[in-house]
Coordinates of C-alpha atoms in Angstrom, one line a residue:
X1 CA 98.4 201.6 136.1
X2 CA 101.0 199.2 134.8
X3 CA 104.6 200.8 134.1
X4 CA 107.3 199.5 131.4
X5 CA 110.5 200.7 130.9
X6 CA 113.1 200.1 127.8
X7 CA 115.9 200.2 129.8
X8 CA 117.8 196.4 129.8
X9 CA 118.0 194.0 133.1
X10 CA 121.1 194.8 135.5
X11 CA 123.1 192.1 134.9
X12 CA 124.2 192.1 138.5
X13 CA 120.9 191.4 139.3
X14 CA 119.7 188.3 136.8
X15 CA 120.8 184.6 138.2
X16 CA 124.1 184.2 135.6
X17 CA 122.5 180.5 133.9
X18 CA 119.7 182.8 131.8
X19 CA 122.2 185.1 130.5
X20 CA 125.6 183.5 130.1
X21 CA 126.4 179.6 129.4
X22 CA 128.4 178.5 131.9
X23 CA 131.2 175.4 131.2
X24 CA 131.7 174.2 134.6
X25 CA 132.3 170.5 133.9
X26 CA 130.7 169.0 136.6
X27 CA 126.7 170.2 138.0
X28 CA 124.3 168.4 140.0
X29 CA 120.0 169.6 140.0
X30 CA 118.7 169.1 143.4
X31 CA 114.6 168.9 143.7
X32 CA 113.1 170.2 146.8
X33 CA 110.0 170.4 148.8
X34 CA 109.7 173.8 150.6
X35 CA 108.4 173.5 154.4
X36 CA 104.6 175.0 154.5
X37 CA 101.1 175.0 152.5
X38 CA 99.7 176.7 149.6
X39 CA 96.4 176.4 151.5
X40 CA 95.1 179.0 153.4
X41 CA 95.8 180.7 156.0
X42 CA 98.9 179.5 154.3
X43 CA 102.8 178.9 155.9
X44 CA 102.9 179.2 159.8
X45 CA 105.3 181.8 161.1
X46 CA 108.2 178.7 161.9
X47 CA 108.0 177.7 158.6
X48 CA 108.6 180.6 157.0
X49 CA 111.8 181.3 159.2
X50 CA 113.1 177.5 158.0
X51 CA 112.4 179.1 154.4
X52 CA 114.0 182.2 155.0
X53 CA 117.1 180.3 157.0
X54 CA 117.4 177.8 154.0
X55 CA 117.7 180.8 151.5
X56 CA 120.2 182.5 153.5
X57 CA 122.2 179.7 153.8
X58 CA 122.2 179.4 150.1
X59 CA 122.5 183.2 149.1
X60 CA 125.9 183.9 149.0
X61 CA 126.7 181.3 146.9
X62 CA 123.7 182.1 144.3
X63 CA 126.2 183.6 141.3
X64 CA 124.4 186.2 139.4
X65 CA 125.0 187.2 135.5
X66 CA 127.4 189.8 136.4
X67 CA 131.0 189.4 134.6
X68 CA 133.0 187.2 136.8
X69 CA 136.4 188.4 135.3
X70 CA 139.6 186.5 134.5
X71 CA 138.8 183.3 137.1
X72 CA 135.4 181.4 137.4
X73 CA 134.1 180.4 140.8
X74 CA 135.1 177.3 141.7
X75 CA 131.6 176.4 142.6
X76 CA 128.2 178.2 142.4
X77 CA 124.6 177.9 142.2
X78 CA 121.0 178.9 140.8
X79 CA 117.5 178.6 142.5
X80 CA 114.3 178.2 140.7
X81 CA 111.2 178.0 142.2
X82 CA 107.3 176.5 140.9
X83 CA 104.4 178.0 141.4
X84 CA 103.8 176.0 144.1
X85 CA 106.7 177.4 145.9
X86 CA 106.0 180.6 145.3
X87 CA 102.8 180.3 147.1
X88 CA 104.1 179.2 150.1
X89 CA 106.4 182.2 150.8
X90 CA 105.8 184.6 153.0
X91 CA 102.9 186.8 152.2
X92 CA 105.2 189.7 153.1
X93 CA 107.4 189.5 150.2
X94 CA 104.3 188.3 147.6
X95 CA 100.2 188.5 148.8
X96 CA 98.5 185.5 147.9
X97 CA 95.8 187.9 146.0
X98 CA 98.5 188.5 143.6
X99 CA 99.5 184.9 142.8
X100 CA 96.9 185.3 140.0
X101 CA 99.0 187.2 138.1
X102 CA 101.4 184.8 136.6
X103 CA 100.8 183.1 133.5
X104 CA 97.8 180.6 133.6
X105 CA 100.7 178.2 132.2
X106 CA 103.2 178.4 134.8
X107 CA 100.4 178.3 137.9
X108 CA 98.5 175.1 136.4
X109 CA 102.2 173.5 135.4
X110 CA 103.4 171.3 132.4
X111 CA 101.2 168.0 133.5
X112 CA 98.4 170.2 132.7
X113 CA 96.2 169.7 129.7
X114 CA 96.7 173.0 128.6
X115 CA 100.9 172.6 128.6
X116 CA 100.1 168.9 127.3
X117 CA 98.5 170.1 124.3
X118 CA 102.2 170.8 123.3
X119 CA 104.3 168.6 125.1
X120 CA 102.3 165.7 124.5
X121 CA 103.4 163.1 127.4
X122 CA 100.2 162.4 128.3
X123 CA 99.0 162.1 124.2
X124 CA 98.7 158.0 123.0
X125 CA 98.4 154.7 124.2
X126 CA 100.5 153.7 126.7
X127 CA 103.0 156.5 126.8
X128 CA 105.8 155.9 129.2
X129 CA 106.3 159.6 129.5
X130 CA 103.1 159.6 130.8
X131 CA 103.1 162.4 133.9
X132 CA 101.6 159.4 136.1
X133 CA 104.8 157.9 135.5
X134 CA 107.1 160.8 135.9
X135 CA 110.0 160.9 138.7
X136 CA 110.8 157.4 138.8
X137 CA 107.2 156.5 139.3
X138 CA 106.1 158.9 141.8
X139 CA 104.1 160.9 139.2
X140 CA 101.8 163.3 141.0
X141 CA 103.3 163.0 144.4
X142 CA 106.4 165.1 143.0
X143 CA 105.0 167.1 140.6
X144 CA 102.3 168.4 142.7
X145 CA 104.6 169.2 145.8
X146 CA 107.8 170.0 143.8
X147 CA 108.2 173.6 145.0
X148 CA 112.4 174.7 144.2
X149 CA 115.2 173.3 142.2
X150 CA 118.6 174.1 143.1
X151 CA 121.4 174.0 140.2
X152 CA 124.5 173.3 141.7
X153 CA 127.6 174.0 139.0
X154 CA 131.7 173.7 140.2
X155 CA 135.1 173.3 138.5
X156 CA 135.7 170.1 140.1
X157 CA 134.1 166.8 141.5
X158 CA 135.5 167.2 144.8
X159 CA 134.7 171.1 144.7
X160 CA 131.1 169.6 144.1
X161 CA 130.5 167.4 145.8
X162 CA 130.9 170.0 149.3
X163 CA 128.5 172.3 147.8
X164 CA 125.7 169.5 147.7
X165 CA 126.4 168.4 151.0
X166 CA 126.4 171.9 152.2
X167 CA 122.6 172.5 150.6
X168 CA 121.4 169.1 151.7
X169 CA 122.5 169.9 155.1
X170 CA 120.7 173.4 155.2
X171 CA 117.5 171.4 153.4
X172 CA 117.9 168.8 156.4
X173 CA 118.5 171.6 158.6
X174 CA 115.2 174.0 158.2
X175 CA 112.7 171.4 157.2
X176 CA 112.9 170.7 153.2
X177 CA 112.3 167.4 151.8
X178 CA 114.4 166.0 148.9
X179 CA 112.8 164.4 145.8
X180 CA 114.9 161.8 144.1
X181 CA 114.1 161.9 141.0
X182 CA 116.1 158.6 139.5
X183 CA 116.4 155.3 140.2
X184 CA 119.4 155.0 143.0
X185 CA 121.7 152.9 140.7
X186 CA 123.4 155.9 139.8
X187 CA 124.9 158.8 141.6
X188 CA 121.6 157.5 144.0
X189 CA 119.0 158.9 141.7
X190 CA 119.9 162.6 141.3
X191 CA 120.6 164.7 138.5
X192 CA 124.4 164.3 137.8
X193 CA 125.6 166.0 134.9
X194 CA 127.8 163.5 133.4
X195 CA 130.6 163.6 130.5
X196 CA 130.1 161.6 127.4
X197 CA 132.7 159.8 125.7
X198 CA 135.3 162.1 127.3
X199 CA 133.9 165.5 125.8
X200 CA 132.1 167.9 127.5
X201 CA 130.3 169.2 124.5
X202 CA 128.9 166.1 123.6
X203 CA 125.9 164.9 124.3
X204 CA 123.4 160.8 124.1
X205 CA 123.5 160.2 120.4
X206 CA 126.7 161.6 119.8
X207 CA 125.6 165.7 118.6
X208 CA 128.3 168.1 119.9
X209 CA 125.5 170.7 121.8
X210 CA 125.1 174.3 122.8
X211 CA 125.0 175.5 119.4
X212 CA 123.0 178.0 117.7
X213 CA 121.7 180.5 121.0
X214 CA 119.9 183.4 121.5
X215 CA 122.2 186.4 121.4
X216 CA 120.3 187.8 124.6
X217 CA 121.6 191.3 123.8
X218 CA 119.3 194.3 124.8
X219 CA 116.9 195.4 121.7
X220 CA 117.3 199.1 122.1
X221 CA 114.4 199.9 121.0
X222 CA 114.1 197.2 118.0
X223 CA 112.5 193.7 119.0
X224 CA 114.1 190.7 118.6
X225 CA 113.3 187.7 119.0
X226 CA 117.1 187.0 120.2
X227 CA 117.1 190.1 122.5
X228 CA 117.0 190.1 126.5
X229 CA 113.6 191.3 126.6
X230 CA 111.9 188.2 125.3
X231 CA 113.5 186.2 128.2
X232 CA 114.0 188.4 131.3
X233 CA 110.6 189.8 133.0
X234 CA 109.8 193.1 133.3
X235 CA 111.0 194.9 129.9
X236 CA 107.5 194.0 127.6
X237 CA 107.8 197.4 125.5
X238 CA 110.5 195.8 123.0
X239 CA 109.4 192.1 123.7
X240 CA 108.1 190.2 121.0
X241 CA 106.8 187.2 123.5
X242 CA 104.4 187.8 126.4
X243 CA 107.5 188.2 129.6
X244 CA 105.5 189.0 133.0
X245 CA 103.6 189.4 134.9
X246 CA 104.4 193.4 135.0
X247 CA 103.1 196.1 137.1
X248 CA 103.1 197.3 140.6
X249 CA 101.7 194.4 142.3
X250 CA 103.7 192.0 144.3
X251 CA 103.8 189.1 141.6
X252 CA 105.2 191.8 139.5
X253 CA 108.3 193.0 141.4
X254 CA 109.1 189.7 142.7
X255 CA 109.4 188.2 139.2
X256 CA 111.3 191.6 137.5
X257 CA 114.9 190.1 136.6
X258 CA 113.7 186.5 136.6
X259 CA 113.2 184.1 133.7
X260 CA 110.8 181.2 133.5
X261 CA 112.7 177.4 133.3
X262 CA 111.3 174.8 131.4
X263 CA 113.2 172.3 133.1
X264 CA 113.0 168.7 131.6
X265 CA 114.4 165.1 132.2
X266 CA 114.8 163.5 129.3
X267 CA 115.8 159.8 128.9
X268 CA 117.5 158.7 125.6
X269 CA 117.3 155.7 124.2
X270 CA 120.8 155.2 122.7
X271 CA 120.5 151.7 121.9
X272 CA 117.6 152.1 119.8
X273 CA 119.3 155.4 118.0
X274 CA 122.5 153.3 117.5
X275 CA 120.2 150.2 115.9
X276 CA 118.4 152.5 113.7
X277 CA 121.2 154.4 112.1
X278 CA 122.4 150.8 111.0
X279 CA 119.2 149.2 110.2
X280 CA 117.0 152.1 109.8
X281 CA 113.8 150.3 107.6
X282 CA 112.4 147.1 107.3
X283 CA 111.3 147.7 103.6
X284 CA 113.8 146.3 101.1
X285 CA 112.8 149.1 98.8
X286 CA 113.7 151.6 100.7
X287 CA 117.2 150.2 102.2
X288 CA 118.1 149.6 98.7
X289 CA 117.4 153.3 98.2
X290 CA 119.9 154.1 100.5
X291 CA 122.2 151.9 99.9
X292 CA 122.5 153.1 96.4
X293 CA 123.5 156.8 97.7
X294 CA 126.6 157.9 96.6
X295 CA 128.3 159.7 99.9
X296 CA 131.1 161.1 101.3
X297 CA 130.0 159.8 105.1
X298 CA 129.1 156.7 106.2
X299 CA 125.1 155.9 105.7
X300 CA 125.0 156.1 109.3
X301 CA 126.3 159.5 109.7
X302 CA 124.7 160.8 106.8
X303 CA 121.2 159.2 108.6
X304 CA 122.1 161.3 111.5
X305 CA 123.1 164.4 110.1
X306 CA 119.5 164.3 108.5
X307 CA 117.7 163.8 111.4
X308 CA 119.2 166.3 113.7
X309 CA 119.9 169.4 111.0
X310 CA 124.2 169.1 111.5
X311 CA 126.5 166.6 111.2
X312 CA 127.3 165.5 114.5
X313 CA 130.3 167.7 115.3
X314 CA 128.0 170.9 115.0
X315 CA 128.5 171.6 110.9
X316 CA 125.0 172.7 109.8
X317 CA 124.1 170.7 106.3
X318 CA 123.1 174.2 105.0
X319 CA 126.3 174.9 104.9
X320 CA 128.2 171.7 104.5
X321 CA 125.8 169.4 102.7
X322 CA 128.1 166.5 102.3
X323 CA 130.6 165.7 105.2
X324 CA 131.5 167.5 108.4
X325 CA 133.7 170.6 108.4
X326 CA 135.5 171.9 111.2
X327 CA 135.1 175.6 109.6
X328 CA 131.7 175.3 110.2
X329 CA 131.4 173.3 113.3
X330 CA 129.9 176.4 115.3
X331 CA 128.6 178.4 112.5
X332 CA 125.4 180.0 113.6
X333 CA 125.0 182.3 110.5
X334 CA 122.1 180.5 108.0
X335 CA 119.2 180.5 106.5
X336 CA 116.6 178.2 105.4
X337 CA 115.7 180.1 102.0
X338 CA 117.1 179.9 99.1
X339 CA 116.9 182.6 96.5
X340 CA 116.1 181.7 93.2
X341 CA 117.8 183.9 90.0
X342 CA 114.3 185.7 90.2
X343 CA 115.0 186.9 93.6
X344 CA 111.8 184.7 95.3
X345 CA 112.7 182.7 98.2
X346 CA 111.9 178.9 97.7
X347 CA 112.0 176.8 101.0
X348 CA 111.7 173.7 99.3
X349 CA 115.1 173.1 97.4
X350 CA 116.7 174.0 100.9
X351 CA 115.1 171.2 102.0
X352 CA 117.8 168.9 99.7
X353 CA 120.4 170.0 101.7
X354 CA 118.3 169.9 105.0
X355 CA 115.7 168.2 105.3
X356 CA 111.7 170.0 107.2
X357 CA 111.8 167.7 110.1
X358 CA 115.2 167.7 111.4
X359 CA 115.9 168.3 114.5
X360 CA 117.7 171.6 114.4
X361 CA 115.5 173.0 111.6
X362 CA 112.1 172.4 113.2
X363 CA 113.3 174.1 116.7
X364 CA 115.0 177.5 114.8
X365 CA 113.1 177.8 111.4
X366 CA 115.1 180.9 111.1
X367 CA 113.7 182.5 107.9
X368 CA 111.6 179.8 106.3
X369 CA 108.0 181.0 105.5
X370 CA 105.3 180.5 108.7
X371 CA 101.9 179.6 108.2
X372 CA 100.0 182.8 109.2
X373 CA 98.4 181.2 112.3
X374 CA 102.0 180.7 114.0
X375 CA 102.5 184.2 113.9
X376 CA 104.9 187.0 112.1
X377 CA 108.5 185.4 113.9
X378 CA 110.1 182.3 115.4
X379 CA 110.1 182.0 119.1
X380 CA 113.7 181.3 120.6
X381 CA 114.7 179.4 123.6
X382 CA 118.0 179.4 125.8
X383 CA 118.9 176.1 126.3
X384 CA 121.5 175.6 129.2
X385 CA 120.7 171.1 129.2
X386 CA 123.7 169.0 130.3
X387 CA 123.9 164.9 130.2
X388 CA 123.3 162.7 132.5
X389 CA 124.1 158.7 132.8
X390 CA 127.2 156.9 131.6
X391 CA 128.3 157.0 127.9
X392 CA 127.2 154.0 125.3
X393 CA 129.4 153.5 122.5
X394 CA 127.8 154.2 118.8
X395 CA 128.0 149.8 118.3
X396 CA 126.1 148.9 121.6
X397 CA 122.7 148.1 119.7
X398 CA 121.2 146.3 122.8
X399 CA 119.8 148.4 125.7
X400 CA 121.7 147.5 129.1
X401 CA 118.6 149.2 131.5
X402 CA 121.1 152.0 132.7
X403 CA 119.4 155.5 132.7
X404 CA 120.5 158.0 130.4
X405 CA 119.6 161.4 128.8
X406 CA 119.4 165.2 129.1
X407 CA 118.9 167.4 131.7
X408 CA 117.1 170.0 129.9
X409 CA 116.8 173.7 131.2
X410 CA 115.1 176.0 129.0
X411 CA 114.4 179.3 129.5
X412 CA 112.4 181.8 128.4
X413 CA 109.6 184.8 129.0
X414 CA 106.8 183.0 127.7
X415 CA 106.1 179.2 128.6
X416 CA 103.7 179.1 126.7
X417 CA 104.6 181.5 123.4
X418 CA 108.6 179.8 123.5
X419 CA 109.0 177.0 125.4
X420 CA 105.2 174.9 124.3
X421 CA 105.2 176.2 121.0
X422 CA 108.1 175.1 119.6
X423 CA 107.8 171.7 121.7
X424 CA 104.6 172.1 119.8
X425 CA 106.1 172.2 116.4
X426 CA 108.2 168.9 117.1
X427 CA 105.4 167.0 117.7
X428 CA 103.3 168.4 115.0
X429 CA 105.4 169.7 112.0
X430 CA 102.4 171.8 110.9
X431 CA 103.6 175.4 111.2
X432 CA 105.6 176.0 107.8
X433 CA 102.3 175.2 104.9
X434 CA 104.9 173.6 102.2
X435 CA 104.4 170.2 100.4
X436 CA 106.7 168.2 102.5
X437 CA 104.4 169.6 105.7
X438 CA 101.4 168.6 104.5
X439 CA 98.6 170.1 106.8
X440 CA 97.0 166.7 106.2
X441 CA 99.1 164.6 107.7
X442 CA 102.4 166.2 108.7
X443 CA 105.1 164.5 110.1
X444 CA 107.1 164.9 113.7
X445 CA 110.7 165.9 114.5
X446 CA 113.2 163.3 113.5
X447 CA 114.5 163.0 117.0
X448 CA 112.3 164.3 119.6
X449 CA 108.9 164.1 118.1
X450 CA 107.4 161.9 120.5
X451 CA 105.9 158.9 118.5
X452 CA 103.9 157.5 120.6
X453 CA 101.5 160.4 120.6
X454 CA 101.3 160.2 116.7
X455 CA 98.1 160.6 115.3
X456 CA 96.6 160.6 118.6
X457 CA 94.1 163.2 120.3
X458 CA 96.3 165.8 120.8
X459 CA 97.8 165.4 117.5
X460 CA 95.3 164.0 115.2
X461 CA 96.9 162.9 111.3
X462 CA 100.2 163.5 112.3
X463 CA 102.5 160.3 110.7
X464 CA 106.3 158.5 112.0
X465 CA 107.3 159.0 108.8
X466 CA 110.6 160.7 108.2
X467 CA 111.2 162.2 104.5
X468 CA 114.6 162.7 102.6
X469 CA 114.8 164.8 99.6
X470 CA 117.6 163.4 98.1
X471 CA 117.5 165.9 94.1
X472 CA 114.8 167.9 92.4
X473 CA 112.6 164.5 91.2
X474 CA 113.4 162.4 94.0
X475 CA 112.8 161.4 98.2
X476 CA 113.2 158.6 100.6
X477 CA 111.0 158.2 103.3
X478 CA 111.9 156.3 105.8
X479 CA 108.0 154.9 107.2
X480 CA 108.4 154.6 110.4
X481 CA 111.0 155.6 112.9
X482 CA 111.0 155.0 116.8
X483 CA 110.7 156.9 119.7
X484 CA 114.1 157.7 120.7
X485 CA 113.0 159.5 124.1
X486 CA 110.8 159.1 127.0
X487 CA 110.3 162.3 129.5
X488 CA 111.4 161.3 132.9
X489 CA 109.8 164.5 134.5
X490 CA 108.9 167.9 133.7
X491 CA 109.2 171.2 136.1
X492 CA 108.0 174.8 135.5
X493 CA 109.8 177.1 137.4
X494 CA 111.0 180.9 137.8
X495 CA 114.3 182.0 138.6
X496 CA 113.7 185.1 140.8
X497 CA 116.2 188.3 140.2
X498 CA 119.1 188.2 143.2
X499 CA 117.4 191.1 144.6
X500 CA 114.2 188.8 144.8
X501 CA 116.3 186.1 146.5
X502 CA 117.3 188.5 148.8
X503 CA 114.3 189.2 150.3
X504 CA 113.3 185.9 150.4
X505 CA 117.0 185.3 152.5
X506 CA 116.0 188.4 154.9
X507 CA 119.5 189.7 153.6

């Protein structure tokens, strides 16, 4: 008999990253192989102490959710761990019998056809984001033996710097192997968080980030799909999503407290976002259509306010339709409706302001009417993604081969009710049945629709286009635009509760 409770997650017992952003400047995301096998009979007795030794060594520096007071740690860090991983541990702390329990998503993993159904890497010809070519080329050889991440966040570079050398030393120590998962030209391959132009809110492209998050407060008793529930495991009563697995079995308690980690590298392709913005169609009719608008921006601004949903110092065009405000450069407080004199809510004239496929408006619908089959509310993520790769000024229009992107960590309950849906949604804008989404052929997120995958299997009618409604009569649409991003790699993973980690420390 499977128990629930309504009472909300100890803080002092959920990893800190699901349940508080932190702003530590500097973070580095080491990728790890785990000494041992998934097959049976499974991890020999040695290999299990190197695991238990590497955890230890890594325990007391693990910082949990709790309220850290007046001064931040200097340095800290999360662990998350695959599937994979998880089956290597020691049968002590979960049986093997009980590894079916977690979500078919997380066992099978995002290169799956299941998760790619969604994500869509795999989805058109020649996709460079192609799980084959994931990891810097290495593909399957990662992804398949990937078994823990280890997020590494301090206050200063030097103060960073020790902590990596101190978990690459215990990972050297007890048996681990590290995945690089770059090419060595920079910071030699691994995941550097890096600051762009000077501002550690920024992120590739320009858009100040970290905007618009779950409020992650406990539901008491009234689900949410911002509340706790939907993101830590074990509390399913007032969960909107699917969070588990829960019971009494040994999958069960190790994953109470814990959160599931979509975690993503993402390359950007600034070049091509800076050469769009300036030259964003080929057809003279339509340039001239732009060129004709009378704005308070720059075209180029105004091009990228459209795509994303805000201008890009974070003022939603909801709320400040014609230039950038400061007032509302953090405003989180909108809706998509608009409410006619009659009192019925009309999606489409908020569309003027903002248009269906941006960015911001296609992951948070907020209150815009859902076609029935995507369900009675919108799924939320916590995104905690940092930068990575040196800054390229908004004039550089030619590429100069240096890697760049996002580091993307998002968490949820549900992998496949959060995370894949709404990457779902950007590649297939079919889940709000208005005009501008036609169900024939509707169109892909502005900025991280993936393109390529257009109109292919997984995605069959959906177009590049990308359509402006600029008043009541009229609409630009841009034909075509590019792929702006290619997935570098792609890793499901739980963060276990600290009490979890414990026993998996022997502490």
């Amino acid at each position: 008999m499977e128990t629930t409770t309504r009472n909300a997650p100890e803080r002092k017992n959920v990893q800190g990253l699901i349940l508080k952003g932190y702003t530590h400047p500097y973070s580095c995301h080491l990728l790890f192989q785990l000494p041992g096998s998934t097959q049976s009979p499974g991890s020999t007795p040695t290999e299990l102490s190197q695991q238990q030794t590497f955890f230890k060594a890594l325990y007391s520096h693990v910082q949990s959710a709790e309220d850290w007071g007046v001064y931040k740690p200097v340095s800290m860090l999360n662990i998350g761990l695959t599937f994979n991983g998880i089956s290597k541990l020691d049968p002590a702390i979960i049986r093997q019998q009980d590894l079916q329990r977690f979500p078919v998503t997380f066992r099978e993993g995002p290169a799956s056809g299941g998760s790619q159904q969604s994500l869509g890497d795999n989805a058109g010809k020649n996709n460079k984001s192609n799980p084959q070519n994931w990891w810097n080329g290495q593909g399957d050889a990662v992804t398949n033996n990937l078994d823990c991440i280890v997020h590494i966040y301090s206050l200063t570079e030097e103060d960073l710097e020790i902590l990596i050398a101190y978990v690459l030393d215990a990972a050297k120590t007890n048996g681990l192997t590290e995945f690089i998962p770059l090419l060595p030209a920079i910071k030699n391959g691994r995941l550097y968080q890096s600051i762009v132009d000077k501002d550690p809110a920024k992120i590739h492209f320009g858009y100040t980030d970290g905007i618009s998050e779950p409020s992650l407060k406990p539901s008491e008793g009234t689900p949410s799909a911002e509340s706790n529930n939907n993101f830590v495991i074990g509390y399913p009563q007032d969960a909107l999503t699917v969070p588990g697995p829960t019971g009494e079995d040994t999958a069960s308690i190790f994953a109470k407290d814990g959160c599931y980690n979509g975690f993503r590298v993402i390359h950007q392709d600034v070049a091509a976002f800076n050469r769009f913005l300036k030259n964003p169609t080929t057809d003279p009719a339509v340039m001239q259509q732009l060129q004709q608008l009378k704005l308070e921006t720059s075209l180029e601004e105004w091009l990228a306010a459209k795509m994303c949903g805000r201008w890009r110092n974070g003022s939603p065009l909801m709320l400040s339709p014609d230039k950038p405000a400061h007032e509302t450069s953090h405003e989180e407080n909108f809706n998509y409706s608009v409410t006619d004199a009659s009192g019925h809510k009309d999606d489409i004239t908020s569309s003027l302001r903002c248009p269906f496929s941006a960015h911001t408006r296609v992951a948070n619908p907020r209150d815009q009417q859902m076609v029935a089959a995507e369900g009675t509310f919108v799924p939320r993520i916590v995104r905690r993604g940092v930068p990575y790769g040196p800054t390229m000024d908004d004039q550089v229009v030619v590429d100069d081969g240096q890697d760049r992107g996002l580091i993307g960590l998002f968490l949820c309950g549900d992998l496949a009710g959060q995370f894949e849906k709404i990457y779902g949604w950007m590649n297939n804008n079919n889940f709000s049945g208005k005009e501008i989404f036609s169900v024939r052929k509707p169109p892909q997120d502005a900025l991280l629709g993936d393109k390529t995958a257009a109109n292919s299997d997984a995605f069959p009618g959906t177009v590049t286009s990308f359509i402006i409604p600029v008043d009541a009569n009229n609409k630009i649409t841009i034909p075509t635009l590019p792929n702006f991003l290619v997935t570098r790699g792609t890793a499901y993973c739980l963060l276990p509760s600290m009490e979890t980690l414990g026993r998996m420390a022997g502490v």
